[in-house]
Coordinates of C-alpha atoms in Angstrom, one line a residue:
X1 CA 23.3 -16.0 -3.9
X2 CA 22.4 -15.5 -0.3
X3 CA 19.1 -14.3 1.6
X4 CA 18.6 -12.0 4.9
X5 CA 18.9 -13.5 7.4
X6 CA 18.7 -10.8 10.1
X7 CA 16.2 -12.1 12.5
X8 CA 14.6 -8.5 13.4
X9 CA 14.0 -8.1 9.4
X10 CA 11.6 -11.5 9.7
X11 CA 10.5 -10.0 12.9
X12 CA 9.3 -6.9 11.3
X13 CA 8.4 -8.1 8.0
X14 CA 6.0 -11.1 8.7
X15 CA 3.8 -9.1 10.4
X16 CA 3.9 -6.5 7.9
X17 CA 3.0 -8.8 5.0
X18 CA 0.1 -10.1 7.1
X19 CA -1.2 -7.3 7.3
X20 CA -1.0 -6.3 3.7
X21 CA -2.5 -9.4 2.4
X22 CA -5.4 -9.1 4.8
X23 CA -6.3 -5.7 3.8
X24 CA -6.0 -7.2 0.1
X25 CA -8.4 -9.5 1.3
X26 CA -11.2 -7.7 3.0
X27 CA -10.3 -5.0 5.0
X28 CA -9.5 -2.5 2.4
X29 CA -6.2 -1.5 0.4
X30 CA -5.2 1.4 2.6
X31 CA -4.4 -0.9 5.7
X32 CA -1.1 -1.9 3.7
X33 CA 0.3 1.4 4.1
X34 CA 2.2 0.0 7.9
X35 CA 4.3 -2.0 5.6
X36 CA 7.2 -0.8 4.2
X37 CA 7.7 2.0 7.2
X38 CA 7.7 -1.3 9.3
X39 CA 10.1 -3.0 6.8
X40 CA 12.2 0.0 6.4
X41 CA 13.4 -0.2 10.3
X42 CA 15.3 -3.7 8.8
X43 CA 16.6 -2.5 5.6
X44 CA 16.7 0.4 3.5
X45 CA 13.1 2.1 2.3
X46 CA 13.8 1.1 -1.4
X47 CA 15.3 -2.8 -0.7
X48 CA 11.9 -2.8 1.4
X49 CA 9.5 -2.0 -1.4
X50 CA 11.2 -4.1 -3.6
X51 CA 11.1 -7.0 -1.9
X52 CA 7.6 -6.6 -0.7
X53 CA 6.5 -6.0 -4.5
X54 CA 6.7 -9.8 -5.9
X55 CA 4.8 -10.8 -2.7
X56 CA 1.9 -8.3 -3.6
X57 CA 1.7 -9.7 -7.2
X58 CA 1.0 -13.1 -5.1
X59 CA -1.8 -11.7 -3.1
X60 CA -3.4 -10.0 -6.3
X61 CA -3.4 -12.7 -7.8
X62 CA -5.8 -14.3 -4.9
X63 CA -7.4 -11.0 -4.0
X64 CA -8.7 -10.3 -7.6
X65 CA -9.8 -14.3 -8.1
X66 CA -12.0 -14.1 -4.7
X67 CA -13.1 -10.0 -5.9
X68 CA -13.0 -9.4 -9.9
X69 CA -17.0 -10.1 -10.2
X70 CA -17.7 -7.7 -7.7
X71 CA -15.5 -4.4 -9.2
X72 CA -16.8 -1.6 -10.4
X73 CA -14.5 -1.3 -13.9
X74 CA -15.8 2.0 -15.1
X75 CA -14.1 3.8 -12.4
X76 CA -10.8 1.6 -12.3
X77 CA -10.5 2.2 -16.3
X78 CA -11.2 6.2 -15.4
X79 CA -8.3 6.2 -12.6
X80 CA -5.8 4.1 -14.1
X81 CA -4.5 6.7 -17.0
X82 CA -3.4 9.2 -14.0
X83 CA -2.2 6.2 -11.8
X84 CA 0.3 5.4 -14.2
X85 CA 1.5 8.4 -15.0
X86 CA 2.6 8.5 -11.2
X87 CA 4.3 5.2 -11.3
X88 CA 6.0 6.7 -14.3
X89 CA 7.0 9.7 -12.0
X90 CA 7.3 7.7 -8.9
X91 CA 9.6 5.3 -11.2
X92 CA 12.4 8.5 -11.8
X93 CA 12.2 9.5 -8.0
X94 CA 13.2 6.2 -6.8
X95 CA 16.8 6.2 -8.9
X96 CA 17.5 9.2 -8.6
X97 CA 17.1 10.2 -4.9
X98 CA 19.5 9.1 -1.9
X99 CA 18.2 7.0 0.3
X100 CA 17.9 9.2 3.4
X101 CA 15.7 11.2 0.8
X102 CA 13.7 8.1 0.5
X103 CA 13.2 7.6 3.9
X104 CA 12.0 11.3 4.8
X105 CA 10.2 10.4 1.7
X106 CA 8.6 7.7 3.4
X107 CA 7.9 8.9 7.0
X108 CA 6.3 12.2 5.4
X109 CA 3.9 10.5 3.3
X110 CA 3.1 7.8 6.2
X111 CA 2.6 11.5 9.2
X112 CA 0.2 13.1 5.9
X113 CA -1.7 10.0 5.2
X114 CA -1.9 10.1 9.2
X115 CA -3.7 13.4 9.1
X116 CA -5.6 12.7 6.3
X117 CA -7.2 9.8 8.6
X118 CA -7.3 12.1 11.8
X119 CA -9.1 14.8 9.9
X120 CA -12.0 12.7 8.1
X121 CA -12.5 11.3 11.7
X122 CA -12.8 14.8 13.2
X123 CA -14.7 16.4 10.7
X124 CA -16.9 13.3 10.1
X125 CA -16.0 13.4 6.3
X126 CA -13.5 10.9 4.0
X127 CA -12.9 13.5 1.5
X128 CA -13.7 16.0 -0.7
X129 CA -13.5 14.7 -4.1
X130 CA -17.0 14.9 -6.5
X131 CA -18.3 11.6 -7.6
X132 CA -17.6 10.8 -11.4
X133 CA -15.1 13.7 -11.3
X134 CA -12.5 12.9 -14.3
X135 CA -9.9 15.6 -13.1
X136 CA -10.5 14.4 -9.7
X137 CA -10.3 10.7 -10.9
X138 CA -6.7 11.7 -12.6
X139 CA -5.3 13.5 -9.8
X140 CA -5.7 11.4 -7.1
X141 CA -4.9 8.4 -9.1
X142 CA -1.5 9.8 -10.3
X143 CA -1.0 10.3 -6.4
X144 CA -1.9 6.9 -5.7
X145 CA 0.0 5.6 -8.5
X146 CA 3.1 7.9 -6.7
X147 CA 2.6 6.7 -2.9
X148 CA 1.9 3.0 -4.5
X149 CA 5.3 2.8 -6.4
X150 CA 7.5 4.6 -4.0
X151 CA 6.1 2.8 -0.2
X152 CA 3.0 0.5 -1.4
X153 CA 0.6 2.8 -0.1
X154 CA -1.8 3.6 -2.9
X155 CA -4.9 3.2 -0.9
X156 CA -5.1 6.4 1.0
X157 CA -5.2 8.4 -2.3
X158 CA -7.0 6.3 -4.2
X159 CA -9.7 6.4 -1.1
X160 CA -10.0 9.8 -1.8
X161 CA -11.7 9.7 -5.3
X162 CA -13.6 6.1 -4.1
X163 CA -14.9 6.7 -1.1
X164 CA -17.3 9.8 -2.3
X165 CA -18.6 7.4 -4.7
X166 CA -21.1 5.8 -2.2
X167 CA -20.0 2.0 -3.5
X168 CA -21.1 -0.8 -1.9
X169 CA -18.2 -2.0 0.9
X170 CA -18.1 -5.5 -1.4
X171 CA -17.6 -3.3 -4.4
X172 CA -15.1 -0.8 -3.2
X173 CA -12.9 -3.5 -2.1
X174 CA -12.9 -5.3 -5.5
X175 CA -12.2 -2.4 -7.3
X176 CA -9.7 -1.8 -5.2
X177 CA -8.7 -4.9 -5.3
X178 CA -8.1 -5.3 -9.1
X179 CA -7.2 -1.7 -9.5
X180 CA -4.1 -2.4 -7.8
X181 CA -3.2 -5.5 -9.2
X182 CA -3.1 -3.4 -12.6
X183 CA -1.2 -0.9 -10.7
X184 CA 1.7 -3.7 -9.1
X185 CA 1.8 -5.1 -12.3
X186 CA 3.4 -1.7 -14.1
X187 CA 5.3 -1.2 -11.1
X188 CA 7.6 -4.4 -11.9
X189 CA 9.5 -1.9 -14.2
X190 CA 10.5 0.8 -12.7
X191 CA 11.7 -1.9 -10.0
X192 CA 13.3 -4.1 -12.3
X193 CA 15.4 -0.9 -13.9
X194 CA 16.7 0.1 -10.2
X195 CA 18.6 -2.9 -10.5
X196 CA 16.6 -4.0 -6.6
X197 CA 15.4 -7.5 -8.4
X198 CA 18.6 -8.9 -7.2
X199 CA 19.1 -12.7 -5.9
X200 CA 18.8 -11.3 -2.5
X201 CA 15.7 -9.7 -2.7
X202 CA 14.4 -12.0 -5.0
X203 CA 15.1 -15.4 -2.9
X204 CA 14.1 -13.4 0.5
X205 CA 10.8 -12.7 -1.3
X206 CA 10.5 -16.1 -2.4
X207 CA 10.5 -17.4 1.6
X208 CA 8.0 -14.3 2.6
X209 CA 5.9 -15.5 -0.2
X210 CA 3.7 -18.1 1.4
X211 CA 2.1 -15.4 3.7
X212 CA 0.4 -14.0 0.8
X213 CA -2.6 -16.3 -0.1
X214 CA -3.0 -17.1 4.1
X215 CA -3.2 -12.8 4.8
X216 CA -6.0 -12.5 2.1
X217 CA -7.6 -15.6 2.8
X218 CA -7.6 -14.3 6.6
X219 CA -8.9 -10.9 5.2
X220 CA -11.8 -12.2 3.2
X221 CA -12.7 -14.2 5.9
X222 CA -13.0 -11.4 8.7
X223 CA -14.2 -8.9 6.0
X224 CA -18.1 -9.2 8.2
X225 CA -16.5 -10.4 11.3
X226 CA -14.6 -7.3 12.9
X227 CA -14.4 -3.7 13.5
X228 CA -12.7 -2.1 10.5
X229 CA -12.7 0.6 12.7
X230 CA -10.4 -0.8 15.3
X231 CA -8.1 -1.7 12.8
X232 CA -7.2 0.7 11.5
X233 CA -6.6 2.9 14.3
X234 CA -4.3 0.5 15.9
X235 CA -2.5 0.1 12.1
X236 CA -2.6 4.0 12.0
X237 CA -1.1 4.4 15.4
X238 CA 2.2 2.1 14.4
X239 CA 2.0 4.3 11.1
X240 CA 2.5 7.4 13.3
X241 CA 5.5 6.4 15.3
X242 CA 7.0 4.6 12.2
X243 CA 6.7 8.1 10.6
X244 CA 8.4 9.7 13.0
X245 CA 10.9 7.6 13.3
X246 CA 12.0 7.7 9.4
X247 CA 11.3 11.5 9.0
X248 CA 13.6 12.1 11.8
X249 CA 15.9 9.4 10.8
X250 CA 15.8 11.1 6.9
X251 CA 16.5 14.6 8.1
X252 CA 19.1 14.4 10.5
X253 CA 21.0 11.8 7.5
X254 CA 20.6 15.2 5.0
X255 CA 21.5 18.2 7.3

């Protein structure tokens, strides 16, 4: 058995699960999207994800014991039949693609959700989905479920269906919260069948581990103290250039 031990993959990777686990925690789901592109500069896109996956199932569990008396479980039981469907989906795309496919993959989601986050702050809107919508609840859950299974970036889709809702921010984060605890939980198969649970990932998991209960606890605890704003533009700039990076990377590997 042996672990990485590349120090730029640490580098790259501490900060990313930070990051994760505080958005877990208070700051919203969506701010988790920086982490695999930032892992993915260390390793492939697909050993990324699938070490980062056991160390979400960490921070759910924390996340959803500070947040499950606050989620809204109407709406979570309304997304999840859709959301599954695209970690079913998301689940055949993974085996079956090359990995520079998974990496244009990656950067093209991580430049859209990009725009998606330019435009609402442009047009002064976060989406265009109707409230209690059940094809609209279906759609852009099966997308999140997609984008959740293939780079852990769930949020952004998911945001698009919550956001029009008008929940309380409390609420929206712990149905967020607990919605994708559901969702990390069904995605242990599709990982588990890719053969990517290996001792390697699995022990180099094991020592990332410990940041997962101190990025939520750090989220819950600035969740009234900063700008979310600020945030997320600096997380969405580094999601830019990471983009970038791996789309260009991606298409030069497949032409």
């Amino acid at each position: 058995m042996a672990i990485i031990t590349d120090p730029n993959f640490y580098f790259l990777s501490v900060p990313a699960v930070l990051i994760y686990g505080i958005g877990k925690g208070g700051l919203g789901g969506a701010l988790g999207i920086i982490a695999v592109p930032l892992m993915a500069f260390a390793v492939s896109p697909l050993q990324a994800a699938a070490i980062l996956l056991p160390i979400l199932c960490v921070m759910d569990v924390f996340a959803v014991r500070y947040h499950y008396k606050n989620a809204d479980y109407k709406v979570i039981k309304k997304m999840l039949p859709g959301a599954l469907l695209g970690v079913v989906i998301a689940g055949v795309y993974i085996n079956v693609v090359p990995q520079a496919g998974l990496k244009l993959t990656i950067g093209v989601l991580s430049l859209w959700f990009c725009a998606q986050y330019i435009g609402s702050m442009l047009t002064n809107r976060t989406s265009v989905a109707k409230p209690n919508n059940t094809v609209g609840a279906t759609m852009w859950g099966a997308v999140s479920g997609f984008s959740s299974t293939t780079i852990h970036a769930g949020g952004g889709p998911a945001s698009i269906y919550l956001l029009p809702l008008k929940l309380e921010k409390v609420t929206l984060i712990a149905t967020m919260a607990v919605f994708f605890a559901l969702l990390n939980v069904a995605k242990l198969v599709p990982y588990a069948l890719s053969g990517e649970f290996d001792s390697t990932n699995v022990l180099t998991a094991s020592v990332l581990m410990p940041l997962a209960p101190l990025g939520v606890s750090m989220g819950v605890w600035l969740l009234h103290r900063v700008s979310q704003t600020r945030i997320y533009q600096l997380c969405y700039l580094f999601l830019f250039l990471s983009g970038a990076k791996l789309s260009y990377g991606g298409l030069l590997a497949i032409i």
